[in-house]
Amino acid sequence: MYENLSKNELSELKAELEIKYEALKAKGLNLDMSRGKPCKEQLDLSNAMLTMDLGGCKSESGFDCRNYGMPEGIPEAKSLFAALMGVSASRIILGGNASLQLIYDTIARARFLGVSEELAPWGEGAKFLCPVPGYDRHFTILEHFGIEMINIPLSENGPDMDLIEKLASEDERIKGVICVPMYSNPDGFTYSDETVRRFAAMKTAAEDFRIFWDNAYCIHHFSDSPARQLNIIDECKKGGNPDRAYVFASTSKVTFAGGGICAIASSPANIEHIRKQLSVQTIGFDKINQLRHAKFFVDYGGIIIHMKKHRKIIEPKFNIVCDMLEKELRPNSSTSDCSHGLGEWHKPRGGYFISFNGLPGTAKRTVELCSLAGVVLTGAGATFPYGRDPEDKNIRIAPTFPPVDELISAMEVFCASVKLASAEALLINKE
Amino acid sequence: MYENLSKNELSELKAELEIKYEALKAKGLNLDMSRGKPCKEQLDLSNAMLTMDLGGCKSESGFDCRNYGMPEGIPEAKSLFAALMGVSASRIILGGNASLQLIYDTIARARFLGVSEELAPWGEGAKFLCPVPGYDRHFTILEHFGIEMINIPLSENGPDMDLIEKLASEDERIKGVICVPMYSNPDGFTYSDETVRRFAAMKTAAEDFRIFWDNAYCIHHFSDSPARQLNIIDECKKGGNPDRAYVFASTSKVTFAGGGICAIASSPANIEHIRKQLSVQTIGFDKINQLRHAKFFVDYGGIIIHMKKHRKIIEPKFNIVCDMLEKELRPNSSTSDCSHGLGEWHKPRGGYFISFNGLPGTAKRTVELCSLAGVVLTGAGATFPYGRDPEDKNIRIAPTFPPVDELISAMEVFCASVKLASAEALLINKE
């Protein structure tokens, strides 16, 4: 335990750690673990989709997918997402290749035009509740539109619902919450049924309060006991707030990150409103790509089989990261509690990330040390609104993209950097 | 000439026309000429693109198009649009499958966030100049965002530039103009070099005045003397207003209306600003489809050859429409002037439409009569802001989609309906 060392002992340790770090740095690595990108082998799983016979490009409705029309998407692709998202196809609108764009557009419309014809735009001074750590691109959208973000602590069962209920019920300028409810980015936590029910039923001061439920990893399991979650749309209806939730999903991490399809699901009233607004923006998204996806998977069962192939590729990478963290950073102790070493982490059961919490005040320095040694990580602070991690301790590790040998090299650098940054920080505290 | 008939003669004529119209109606047609959609044979021209070998999906830059990244688009597809739009590739950002969406997004950003970091949003009370008749979907976007539209008469060389210069220089709430400058929708007029120069150089009261130059038909010629046009971006630079123009183009009517790609071109400063804003909205549009297009066409020459194939399919349809209008609606006179019969029209040299101007007060009734006889046209008034044609005379004819035999049947109904509506209108005037 570094914490129990004297100042002199720490100085000696730091000198040793520096030598080890410099040796790794001298390798001149050039590795990128900054984003949750699928690796080549994952992308290859869907290659057959690129050249498959599309049988005249007709949708099952007889519609020629090559032509204009069907702004809400073709029926067979809507059915696929209906199964994926647990709603009827009539409650789904398909988008382009990225759910982020649907999220952006939905927030933009609410902010400037209003969530329904009856309700005024959110306007200036709108605020959002943001479970943290969270997804940096969500926060960037909110900041872009001048929406004030309020940090809400997140733990294993979801965000602090006492705090969310209190704030949402008191302040009518609080217009929503944005989150990744299953295998959260970056922690990999799955919100409990109680959390979902409380979200759905809570009182909000704002009539136009909306939940942005980014279900990016709803089928991205790598455990024999995959997470299950109540359907937020159903629960909102039961809770007397049928129009509260917008749910998003995509195939970006199922087929191609650079050429997938995406969807928004919501209540009939919301979907009807969005359909009207969307028809101003486009005559329709890419229906040929929708058809490709529908023909490639055939049905929901086809997707599930496909996701098992992803698991085979990426689960070993998560194991490598967790094993190396365990070996390098867990203190020598007989307990299985990993919370008293140089950081906390846990192996998620799905999703794309491992969230590492180092000693307070070490995250920026750790990322800097990694970068100087040729390993690019997600910027420290990126998992918090405005890029400000109040304790400067959270680092998002994205293990999927690098090949296994590179991942091991990168994690060696990471662990060495954590140790050195920790020794430096503890030494300063002793002064 | 119907106009020269007495009341009794007109009544007799009307009775005759009713008999002819009813005979056509009795056929029970079900034909659609409402939108400018490519026909099956046109779509078939690009079918090879759907199953072509993409060679590992690598861009010429070595980037894997299947993965995240490159928000501005892959280099080879940017080069293609650079040639198409007459600008360098660095001044281009590629979008998704529809330029309409890029137009919507660009107007939305200007309206709510501002055209640059220094300039305030257009805000409430913004106004636009709209050359008429024009494209209904443009007007719908402006109306959606509460931007007041001002009609500007359009003729062979472009809109009334005296009026545009006067209004734009006087009123700082006038923030822009939106138009289809080549083979205008629906007239098929191509703005003259003088018009382009005046647009580029004119004084505007608003510092953030922008030209939305929807160059949807820039390569859609069907004449041996295709239209040429000055490049608005170059001219704006020469005119001392380098950031004035946003230019849009797409392959919606080149490859697939339901699965093409699109682009925006503008000044370096505008492109840099859009790039920043766009990076909030998306990690990147569909790069696999960009690659497909680049590999399918290889270069600009490939596109030009492809467009000649389109011409072969659609030029005969335009000829049919013009010949039938000539035969049925032009008065028996020795002059070649078609402006003194039951309407005015001309055969365009490119684009997707024929614009028919009937006698004042007859357009709605003509469209209604067509509809009752089973022929759906674009709604009368759709070519004007707020759907209001002040003279109720303009009808947009879209000849590309129906097969030739259906087009002939539809035009028989159209001509019979124009005659009957004209006789009805003239008779009312006599009363």
Tab-separated table of N, CA and C in Angstrom, chain A residues 180-318:
chain	number	residue	atom	x	y	z
A	180	VAL	N	-26.872	6.307	-20.410
A	180	VAL	CA	-26.738	5.000	-21.060
A	180	VAL	C	-27.132	3.978	-19.995
A	181	PRO	N	-28.373	3.486	-20.028
A	181	PRO	CA	-28.914	2.759	-18.875
A	181	PRO	C	-28.438	1.318	-18.756
A	182	MET	N	-27.969	0.750	-19.849
A	182	MET	CA	-27.485	-0.628	-19.782
A	182	MET	C	-26.015	-0.652	-20.166
A	183	TYR	N	-25.188	-1.284	-19.306
A	183	TYR	CA	-23.740	-1.260	-19.515
A	183	TYR	C	-23.294	0.185	-19.743
A	184	SER	N	-23.528	1.002	-18.746
A	184	SER	CA	-23.295	2.439	-18.874
A	184	SER	C	-21.889	2.751	-19.341
A	185	ASN	N	-21.799	3.821	-20.089
A	185	ASN	CA	-20.517	4.322	-20.596
A	185	ASN	C	-20.009	5.346	-19.588
A	186	PRO	N	-18.895	5.113	-18.865
A	186	PRO	CA	-17.941	4.023	-19.043
A	186	PRO	C	-18.045	2.887	-18.014
A	187	ASP	N	-18.909	2.997	-17.004
A	187	ASP	CA	-18.814	2.054	-15.878
A	187	ASP	C	-19.299	0.646	-16.178
A	188	GLY	N	-20.193	0.532	-17.154
A	188	GLY	CA	-20.757	-0.782	-17.422
A	188	GLY	C	-21.859	-1.173	-16.448
A	189	PHE	N	-22.378	-0.187	-15.712
A	189	PHE	CA	-23.475	-0.472	-14.780
A	189	PHE	C	-24.796	-0.570	-15.538
A	190	THR	N	-25.680	-1.437	-15.054
A	190	THR	CA	-27.022	-1.546	-15.629
A	190	THR	C	-28.028	-1.087	-14.583
A	191	TYR	N	-28.817	-0.089	-14.944
A	191	TYR	CA	-29.771	0.480	-13.989
A	191	TYR	C	-30.750	-0.603	-13.530
A	192	SER	N	-31.015	-0.622	-12.250
A	192	SER	CA	-31.905	-1.641	-11.669
A	192	SER	C	-33.360	-1.363	-12.031
A	193	ASP	N	-34.198	-2.362	-11.840
A	193	ASP	CA	-35.629	-2.191	-12.084
A	193	ASP	C	-36.201	-1.068	-11.240
A	194	GLU	N	-35.727	-0.979	-9.989
A	194	GLU	CA	-36.236	0.091	-9.121
A	194	GLU	C	-35.872	1.463	-9.706
A	195	THR	N	-34.645	1.571	-10.206
A	195	THR	CA	-34.220	2.844	-10.821
A	195	THR	C	-35.107	3.187	-12.012
A	196	VAL	N	-35.343	2.199	-12.863
A	196	VAL	CA	-36.183	2.440	-14.039
A	196	VAL	C	-37.576	2.901	-13.606
A	197	ARG	N	-38.135	2.201	-12.608
A	197	ARG	CA	-39.489	2.557	-12.145
A	197	ARG	C	-39.534	3.967	-11.559
A	198	ARG	N	-38.510	4.318	-10.812
A	198	ARG	CA	-38.486	5.662	-10.204
A	198	ARG	C	-38.352	6.743	-11.286
A	199	PHE	N	-37.508	6.485	-12.296
A	199	PHE	CA	-37.406	7.409	-13.433
A	199	PHE	C	-38.774	7.622	-14.076
A	200	ALA	N	-39.486	6.519	-14.254
A	200	ALA	CA	-40.752	6.550	-14.996
A	200	ALA	C	-41.861	7.236	-14.205
A	201	ALA	N	-41.820	7.091	-12.893
A	201	ALA	CA	-42.960	7.534	-12.087
A	201	ALA	C	-42.726	8.849	-11.363
A	202	MET	N	-41.502	9.317	-11.288
A	202	MET	CA	-41.204	10.490	-10.442
A	202	MET	C	-41.951	11.736	-10.905
A	203	LYS	N	-42.179	12.627	-9.958
A	203	LYS	CA	-42.817	13.908	-10.283
A	203	LYS	C	-41.734	14.857	-10.791
A	204	THR	N	-42.068	15.585	-11.823
A	204	THR	CA	-41.115	16.586	-12.313
A	204	THR	C	-41.822	17.930	-12.365
A	205	ALA	N	-41.091	18.979	-12.003
A	205	ALA	CA	-41.678	20.332	-12.052
A	205	ALA	C	-41.960	20.722	-13.502
A	206	ALA	N	-41.092	20.299	-14.403
A	206	ALA	CA	-41.284	20.626	-15.820
A	206	ALA	C	-42.221	19.630	-16.473
A	207	GLU	N	-43.238	20.151	-17.138
A	207	GLU	CA	-44.184	19.297	-17.862
A	207	GLU	C	-43.486	18.637	-19.054
A	208	ASP	N	-42.477	19.343	-19.581
A	208	ASP	CA	-41.772	18.851	-20.776
A	208	ASP	C	-40.424	18.212	-20.415
A	209	PHE	N	-40.372	17.589	-19.251
A	209	PHE	CA	-39.181	16.833	-18.844
A	209	PHE	C	-39.087	15.572	-19.700
A	210	ARG	N	-37.888	15.287	-20.195
A	210	ARG	CA	-37.712	14.113	-21.057
A	210	ARG	C	-36.486	13.309	-20.638
A	211	ILE	N	-36.623	11.988	-20.723
A	211	ILE	CA	-35.504	11.079	-20.464
A	211	ILE	C	-34.894	10.672	-21.807
A	212	PHE	N	-33.618	10.947	-21.992
A	212	PHE	CA	-32.899	10.481	-23.191
A	212	PHE	C	-32.170	9.208	-22.814
A	213	TRP	N	-32.721	8.099	-23.246
A	213	TRP	CA	-32.330	6.757	-22.829
A	213	TRP	C	-31.518	6.160	-23.974
A	214	ASP	N	-30.219	6.349	-23.928
A	214	ASP	CA	-29.357	5.933	-25.038
A	214	ASP	C	-28.971	4.468	-24.840
A	215	ASN	N	-29.784	3.595	-25.405
A	215	ASN	CA	-29.588	2.167	-25.149
A	215	ASN	C	-28.590	1.570	-26.153
A	216	ALA	N	-27.417	2.182	-26.180
A	216	ALA	CA	-26.387	1.848	-27.170
A	216	ALA	C	-25.886	0.411	-27.051
A	217	TYR	N	-25.988	-0.155	-25.837
A	217	TYR	CA	-25.380	-1.481	-25.602
A	217	TYR	C	-26.407	-2.522	-25.168
A	218	CYS	N	-27.648	-2.362	-25.647
A	218	CYS	CA	-28.730	-3.200	-25.135
A	218	CYS	C	-28.569	-4.685	-25.485
A	219	ILE	N	-27.751	-4.998	-26.476
A	219	ILE	CA	-27.532	-6.424	-26.807
A	219	ILE	C	-26.038	-6.758	-26.782
A	220	HIS	N	-25.255	-5.899	-26.144
A	220	HIS	CA	-23.799	-6.043	-26.173
A	220	HIS	C	-23.306	-6.724	-24.904
A	221	HIS	N	-23.761	-7.963	-24.738
A	221	HIS	CA	-23.414	-8.741	-23.540
A	221	HIS	C	-22.105	-9.488	-23.769
A	222	PHE	N	-21.315	-9.635	-22.727
A	222	PHE	CA	-20.285	-10.685	-22.763
A	222	PHE	C	-20.189	-11.373	-21.419
A	223	SER	N	-21.308	-11.957	-21.067
A	223	SER	CA	-21.408	-12.695	-19.819
A	223	SER	C	-22.458	-13.777	-20.044
A	224	ASP	N	-22.329	-14.882	-19.293
A	224	ASP	CA	-23.358	-15.914	-19.404
A	224	ASP	C	-24.624	-15.520	-18.658
A	225	SER	N	-24.508	-14.487	-17.850
A	225	SER	CA	-25.705	-13.961	-17.189
A	225	SER	C	-25.907	-12.514	-17.633
A	226	PRO	N	-26.399	-12.346	-18.876
A	226	PRO	CA	-26.547	-10.990	-19.404
A	226	PRO	C	-27.528	-10.161	-18.580
A	227	ALA	N	-27.308	-8.873	-18.583
A	227	ALA	CA	-28.191	-7.969	-17.842
A	227	ALA	C	-29.579	-7.952	-18.460
A	228	ARG	N	-30.563	-7.760	-17.605
A	228	ARG	CA	-31.951	-7.566	-18.059
A	228	ARG	C	-32.405	-6.222	-17.512
A	229	GLN	N	-33.318	-5.614	-18.197
A	229	GLN	CA	-33.770	-4.310	-17.730
A	229	GLN	C	-35.232	-4.106	-18.100
A	230	LEU	N	-35.976	-3.475	-17.191
A	230	LEU	CA	-37.350	-3.126	-17.509
A	230	LEU	C	-37.363	-2.160	-18.686
A	231	ASN	N	-38.451	-2.212	-19.456
A	231	ASN	CA	-38.592	-1.321	-20.604
A	231	ASN	C	-39.077	0.053	-20.124
A	232	ILE	N	-38.256	1.062	-20.368
A	232	ILE	CA	-38.565	2.406	-19.841
A	232	ILE	C	-39.849	2.978	-20.441
A	233	ILE	N	-40.118	2.636	-21.699
A	233	ILE	CA	-41.337	3.182	-22.336
A	233	ILE	C	-42.585	2.591	-21.678
A	234	ASP	N	-42.565	1.278	-21.458
A	234	ASP	CA	-43.694	0.632	-20.765
A	234	ASP	C	-43.869	1.200	-19.359
A	235	GLU	N	-42.734	1.366	-18.659
A	235	GLU	CA	-42.809	1.841	-17.274
A	235	GLU	C	-43.301	3.289	-17.202
A	236	CYS	N	-42.906	4.101	-18.160
A	236	CYS	CA	-43.383	5.488	-18.196
A	236	CYS	C	-44.900	5.519	-18.366
A	237	LYS	N	-45.391	4.621	-19.209
A	237	LYS	CA	-46.844	4.554	-19.408
A	237	LYS	C	-47.535	4.161	-18.094
A	238	LYS	N	-46.992	3.099	-17.477
A	238	LYS	CA	-47.564	2.663	-16.183
A	238	LYS	C	-47.478	3.766	-15.143
A	239	GLY	N	-46.389	4.531	-15.201
A	239	GLY	CA	-46.163	5.577	-14.204
A	239	GLY	C	-46.969	6.841	-14.467
A	240	GLY	N	-47.790	6.819	-15.502
A	240	GLY	CA	-48.628	7.978	-15.783
A	240	GLY	C	-47.903	9.076	-16.557
A	241	ASN	N	-46.726	8.738	-17.100
A	241	ASN	CA	-45.956	9.721	-17.872
A	241	ASN	C	-45.582	9.143	-19.238
A	242	PRO	N	-46.600	8.843	-20.057
A	242	PRO	CA	-46.370	8.055	-21.269
A	242	PRO	C	-45.384	8.690	-22.250
A	243	ASP	N	-45.288	10.019	-22.228
A	243	ASP	CA	-44.451	10.692	-23.240
A	243	ASP	C	-43.066	11.072	-22.716
A	244	ARG	N	-42.678	10.500	-21.577
A	244	ARG	CA	-41.451	10.982	-20.932
A	244	ARG	C	-40.155	10.503	-21.588
A	245	ALA	N	-40.149	9.311	-22.171
A	245	ALA	CA	-38.863	8.731	-22.600
A	245	ALA	C	-38.677	8.698	-24.118
A	246	TYR	N	-37.486	9.091	-24.549
A	246	TYR	CA	-37.012	8.824	-25.907
A	246	TYR	C	-35.928	7.762	-25.784
A	247	VAL	N	-36.050	6.678	-26.545
A	247	VAL	CA	-35.065	5.599	-26.476
A	247	VAL	C	-34.330	5.504	-27.816
A	248	PHE	N	-33.023	5.329	-27.737
A	248	PHE	CA	-32.188	5.295	-28.941
A	248	PHE	C	-31.393	3.998	-29.010
A	249	ALA	N	-31.213	3.483	-30.208
A	249	ALA	CA	-30.363	2.306	-30.407
A	249	ALA	C	-29.800	2.362	-31.820
A	250	SER	N	-28.742	1.607	-32.054
A	250	SER	CA	-28.149	1.583	-33.388
A	250	SER	C	-27.414	0.277	-33.623
A	251	THR	N	-27.012	0.078	-34.878
A	251	THR	CA	-26.180	-1.079	-35.191
A	251	THR	C	-24.712	-0.673	-35.364
A	252	SER	N	-24.354	0.506	-34.876
A	252	SER	CA	-22.976	0.980	-35.058
A	252	SER	C	-21.964	-0.015	-34.500
A	253	LYS	N	-22.299	-0.671	-33.391
A	253	LYS	CA	-21.393	-1.655	-32.812
A	253	LYS	C	-21.977	-3.061	-32.963
A	254	VAL	N	-22.801	-3.220	-33.990
A	254	VAL	CA	-23.354	-4.533	-34.328
A	254	VAL	C	-22.870	-4.906	-35.737
A	255	THR	N	-23.087	-3.969	-36.683
A	255	THR	CA	-22.563	-4.199	-38.040
A	255	THR	C	-21.355	-3.285	-38.265
A	256	PHE	N	-21.612	-2.053	-38.753
A	256	PHE	CA	-20.513	-1.149	-39.077
A	256	PHE	C	-20.658	0.189	-38.369
A	257	ALA	N	-19.604	0.575	-37.640
A	257	ALA	CA	-19.612	1.886	-36.981
A	257	ALA	C	-19.683	2.999	-38.020
A	258	GLY	N	-19.146	2.725	-39.217
A	258	GLY	CA	-19.135	3.734	-40.275
A	258	GLY	C	-20.240	3.540	-41.291
A	259	GLY	N	-21.226	2.667	-41.018
A	259	GLY	CA	-22.271	2.444	-42.012
A	259	GLY	C	-23.420	1.601	-41.482
A	260	GLY	N	-23.846	1.875	-40.265
A	260	GLY	CA	-24.955	1.143	-39.664
A	260	GLY	C	-26.269	1.865	-39.882
A	261	ILE	N	-27.270	1.463	-39.098
A	261	ILE	CA	-28.544	2.186	-39.093
A	261	ILE	C	-28.955	2.397	-37.635
A	262	CYS	N	-29.887	3.311	-37.390
A	262	CYS	CA	-30.261	3.623	-36.014
A	262	CYS	C	-31.748	3.901	-35.911
A	263	ALA	N	-32.214	4.019	-34.668
A	263	ALA	CA	-33.655	4.196	-34.457
A	263	ALA	C	-33.942	4.971	-33.185
A	264	ILE	N	-35.086	5.634	-33.185
A	264	ILE	CA	-35.638	6.235	-31.971
A	264	ILE	C	-36.981	5.571	-31.712
A	265	ALA	N	-37.249	5.254	-30.440
A	265	ALA	CA	-38.550	4.708	-30.049
A	265	ALA	C	-39.134	5.609	-28.972
A	266	SER	N	-40.444	5.767	-29.001
A	266	SER	CA	-41.085	6.578	-27.963
A	266	SER	C	-42.583	6.305	-27.957
A	267	SER	N	-43.327	7.146	-27.274
A	267	SER	CA	-44.786	6.974	-27.196
A	267	SER	C	-45.411	7.309	-28.543
A	268	PRO	N	-46.640	6.851	-28.775
A	268	PRO	CA	-47.309	7.192	-30.045
A	268	PRO	C	-47.373	8.699	-30.287
A	269	ALA	N	-47.655	9.479	-29.253
A	269	ALA	CA	-47.757	10.937	-29.443
A	269	ALA	C	-46.406	11.519	-29.824
A	270	ASN	N	-45.356	11.103	-29.128
A	270	ASN	CA	-44.023	11.616	-29.457
A	270	ASN	C	-43.604	11.220	-30.863
A	271	ILE	N	-43.848	9.956	-31.212
A	271	ILE	CA	-43.434	9.471	-32.529
A	271	ILE	C	-44.178	10.220	-33.635
A	272	GLU	N	-45.456	10.500	-33.395
A	272	GLU	CA	-46.226	11.234	-34.397
A	272	GLU	C	-45.667	12.649	-34.566
A	273	HIS	N	-45.311	13.271	-33.454
A	273	HIS	CA	-44.756	14.629	-33.497
A	273	HIS	C	-43.400	14.630	-34.219
A	274	ILE	N	-42.562	13.658	-33.887
A	274	ILE	CA	-41.237	13.572	-34.512
A	274	ILE	C	-41.376	13.297	-36.005
A	275	ARG	N	-42.322	12.421	-36.350
A	275	ARG	CA	-42.537	12.096	-37.762
A	275	ARG	C	-42.847	13.367	-38.564
A	276	LYS	N	-43.710	14.204	-38.002
A	276	LYS	CA	-44.065	15.460	-38.684
A	276	LYS	C	-42.847	16.362	-38.840
A	277	GLN	N	-42.089	16.510	-37.753
A	277	GLN	CA	-40.926	17.394	-37.804
A	277	GLN	C	-39.857	16.848	-38.751
A	278	LEU	N	-39.667	15.522	-38.686
A	278	LEU	CA	-38.642	14.875	-39.495
A	278	LEU	C	-38.948	15.015	-40.987
A	279	SER	N	-40.231	15.049	-41.320
A	279	SER	CA	-40.599	15.125	-42.731
A	279	SER	C	-40.226	16.480	-43.325
A	280	VAL	N	-39.914	17.439	-42.466
A	280	VAL	CA	-39.409	18.720	-42.951
A	280	VAL	C	-37.920	18.617	-43.267
A	281	GLN	N	-37.244	17.772	-42.505
A	281	GLN	CA	-35.782	17.660	-42.597
A	281	GLN	C	-35.322	16.732	-43.713
A	282	THR	N	-36.124	15.711	-44.010
A	282	THR	CA	-35.668	14.719	-44.994
A	282	THR	C	-36.849	14.031	-45.671
A	283	ILE	N	-36.601	13.552	-46.892
A	283	ILE	CA	-37.605	12.746	-47.594
A	283	ILE	C	-37.457	11.291	-47.151
A	284	GLY	N	-36.382	11.005	-46.440
A	284	GLY	CA	-36.156	9.644	-45.958
A	284	GLY	C	-34.669	9.360	-45.838
A	285	PHE	N	-34.311	8.555	-44.850
A	285	PHE	CA	-32.914	8.135	-44.692
A	285	PHE	C	-32.621	6.994	-45.674
A	286	ASP	N	-31.404	6.469	-45.600
A	286	ASP	CA	-30.935	5.471	-46.563
A	286	ASP	C	-31.695	4.152	-46.380
A	287	LYS	N	-32.637	3.890	-47.280
A	287	LYS	CA	-33.471	2.694	-47.159
A	287	LYS	C	-32.776	1.452	-47.697
A	288	ILE	N	-31.795	1.650	-48.590
A	288	ILE	CA	-31.065	0.484	-49.108
A	288	ILE	C	-30.260	-0.141	-47.974
A	289	ASN	N	-29.676	0.699	-47.126
A	289	ASN	CA	-28.913	0.176	-45.997
A	289	ASN	C	-29.828	-0.471	-44.958
A	290	GLN	N	-31.031	0.066	-44.846
A	290	GLN	CA	-32.022	-0.578	-43.970
A	290	GLN	C	-32.342	-1.979	-44.488
A	291	LEU	N	-32.530	-2.073	-45.788
A	291	LEU	CA	-32.859	-3.365	-46.398
A	291	LEU	C	-31.710	-4.359	-46.217
A	292	ARG	N	-30.465	-3.873	-46.417
A	292	ARG	CA	-29.293	-4.717	-46.200
A	292	ARG	C	-29.304	-5.315	-44.795
A	293	HIS	N	-29.565	-4.472	-43.806
A	293	HIS	CA	-29.575	-4.948	-42.422
A	293	HIS	C	-30.688	-5.976	-42.195
A	294	ALA	N	-31.860	-5.681	-42.719
A	294	ALA	CA	-32.994	-6.584	-42.511
A	294	ALA	C	-32.732	-7.939	-43.165
A	295	LYS	N	-32.159	-7.926	-44.354
A	295	LYS	CA	-31.903	-9.196	-45.051
A	295	LYS	C	-30.743	-9.949	-44.406
A	296	PHE	N	-29.766	-9.229	-43.891
A	296	PHE	CA	-28.592	-9.865	-43.290
A	296	PHE	C	-28.968	-10.605	-42.002
A	297	PHE	N	-29.797	-9.978	-41.175
A	297	PHE	CA	-30.130	-10.591	-39.889
A	297	PHE	C	-31.378	-11.477	-39.952
A	298	VAL	N	-32.253	-11.216	-40.899
A	298	VAL	CA	-33.534	-11.892	-41.042
A	298	VAL	C	-34.459	-11.556	-39.867
A	299	ASP	N	-34.023	-11.873	-38.631
A	299	ASP	CA	-34.866	-11.559	-37.482
A	299	ASP	C	-33.995	-11.335	-36.244
A	300	TYR	N	-34.651	-11.123	-35.122
A	300	TYR	CA	-33.957	-10.823	-33.879
A	300	TYR	C	-32.986	-11.934	-33.482
A	301	GLY	N	-33.405	-13.178	-33.736
A	301	GLY	CA	-32.531	-14.316	-33.458
A	301	GLY	C	-31.204	-14.206	-34.192
A	302	GLY	N	-31.273	-13.705	-35.409
A	302	GLY	CA	-30.063	-13.520	-36.197
A	302	GLY	C	-29.113	-12.512	-35.565
A	303	ILE	N	-29.682	-11.493	-34.967
A	303	ILE	CA	-28.838	-10.481	-34.294
A	303	ILE	C	-28.157	-11.089	-33.076
A	304	ILE	N	-28.923	-11.865	-32.332
A	304	ILE	CA	-28.372	-12.439	-31.092
A	304	ILE	C	-27.203	-13.388	-31.401
A	305	ILE	N	-27.374	-14.201	-32.446
A	305	ILE	CA	-26.272	-15.084	-32.854
A	305	ILE	C	-25.054	-14.251	-33.239
A	306	HIS	N	-25.306	-13.178	-33.972
A	306	HIS	CA	-24.231	-12.285	-34.415
A	306	HIS	C	-23.497	-11.660	-33.214
A	307	MET	N	-24.247	-11.277	-32.200
A	307	MET	CA	-23.621	-10.626	-31.032
A	307	MET	C	-22.754	-11.606	-30.248
A	308	LYS	N	-23.091	-12.888	-30.321
A	308	LYS	CA	-22.236	-13.882	-29.654
A	308	LYS	C	-20.865	-13.964	-30.315
A	309	LYS	N	-20.839	-13.732	-31.622
A	309	LYS	CA	-19.551	-13.701	-32.333
A	309	LYS	C	-18.723	-12.490	-31.878
A	310	HIS	N	-19.396	-11.377	-31.677
A	310	HIS	CA	-18.683	-10.209	-31.137
A	310	HIS	C	-18.086	-10.547	-29.770
A	311	ARG	N	-18.905	-11.193	-28.940
A	311	ARG	CA	-18.447	-11.520	-27.586
A	311	ARG	C	-17.148	-12.310	-27.627
A	312	LYS	N	-17.105	-13.294	-28.531
A	312	LYS	CA	-15.911	-14.145	-28.629
A	312	LYS	C	-14.666	-13.324	-28.910
A	313	ILE	N	-14.836	-12.263	-29.678
A	313	ILE	CA	-13.679	-11.436	-30.044
A	313	ILE	C	-13.287	-10.485	-28.919
A	314	ILE	N	-14.282	-9.882	-28.270
A	314	ILE	CA	-13.908	-8.796	-27.347
A	314	ILE	C	-13.801	-9.218	-25.883
A	315	GLU	N	-14.475	-10.293	-25.484
A	315	GLU	CA	-14.394	-10.687	-24.068
A	315	GLU	C	-12.944	-10.936	-23.627
A	316	PRO	N	-12.138	-11.636	-24.445
A	316	PRO	CA	-10.742	-11.836	-24.024
A	316	PRO	C	-10.003	-10.522	-23.778
A	317	LYS	N	-10.360	-9.501	-24.514
A	317	LYS	CA	-9.683	-8.205	-24.340
A	317	LYS	C	-10.061	-7.572	-22.994
A	318	PHE	N	-11.323	-7.685	-22.643
A	318	PHE	CA	-11.735	-7.191	-21.323
A	318	PHE	C	-11.027	-7.985	-20.222
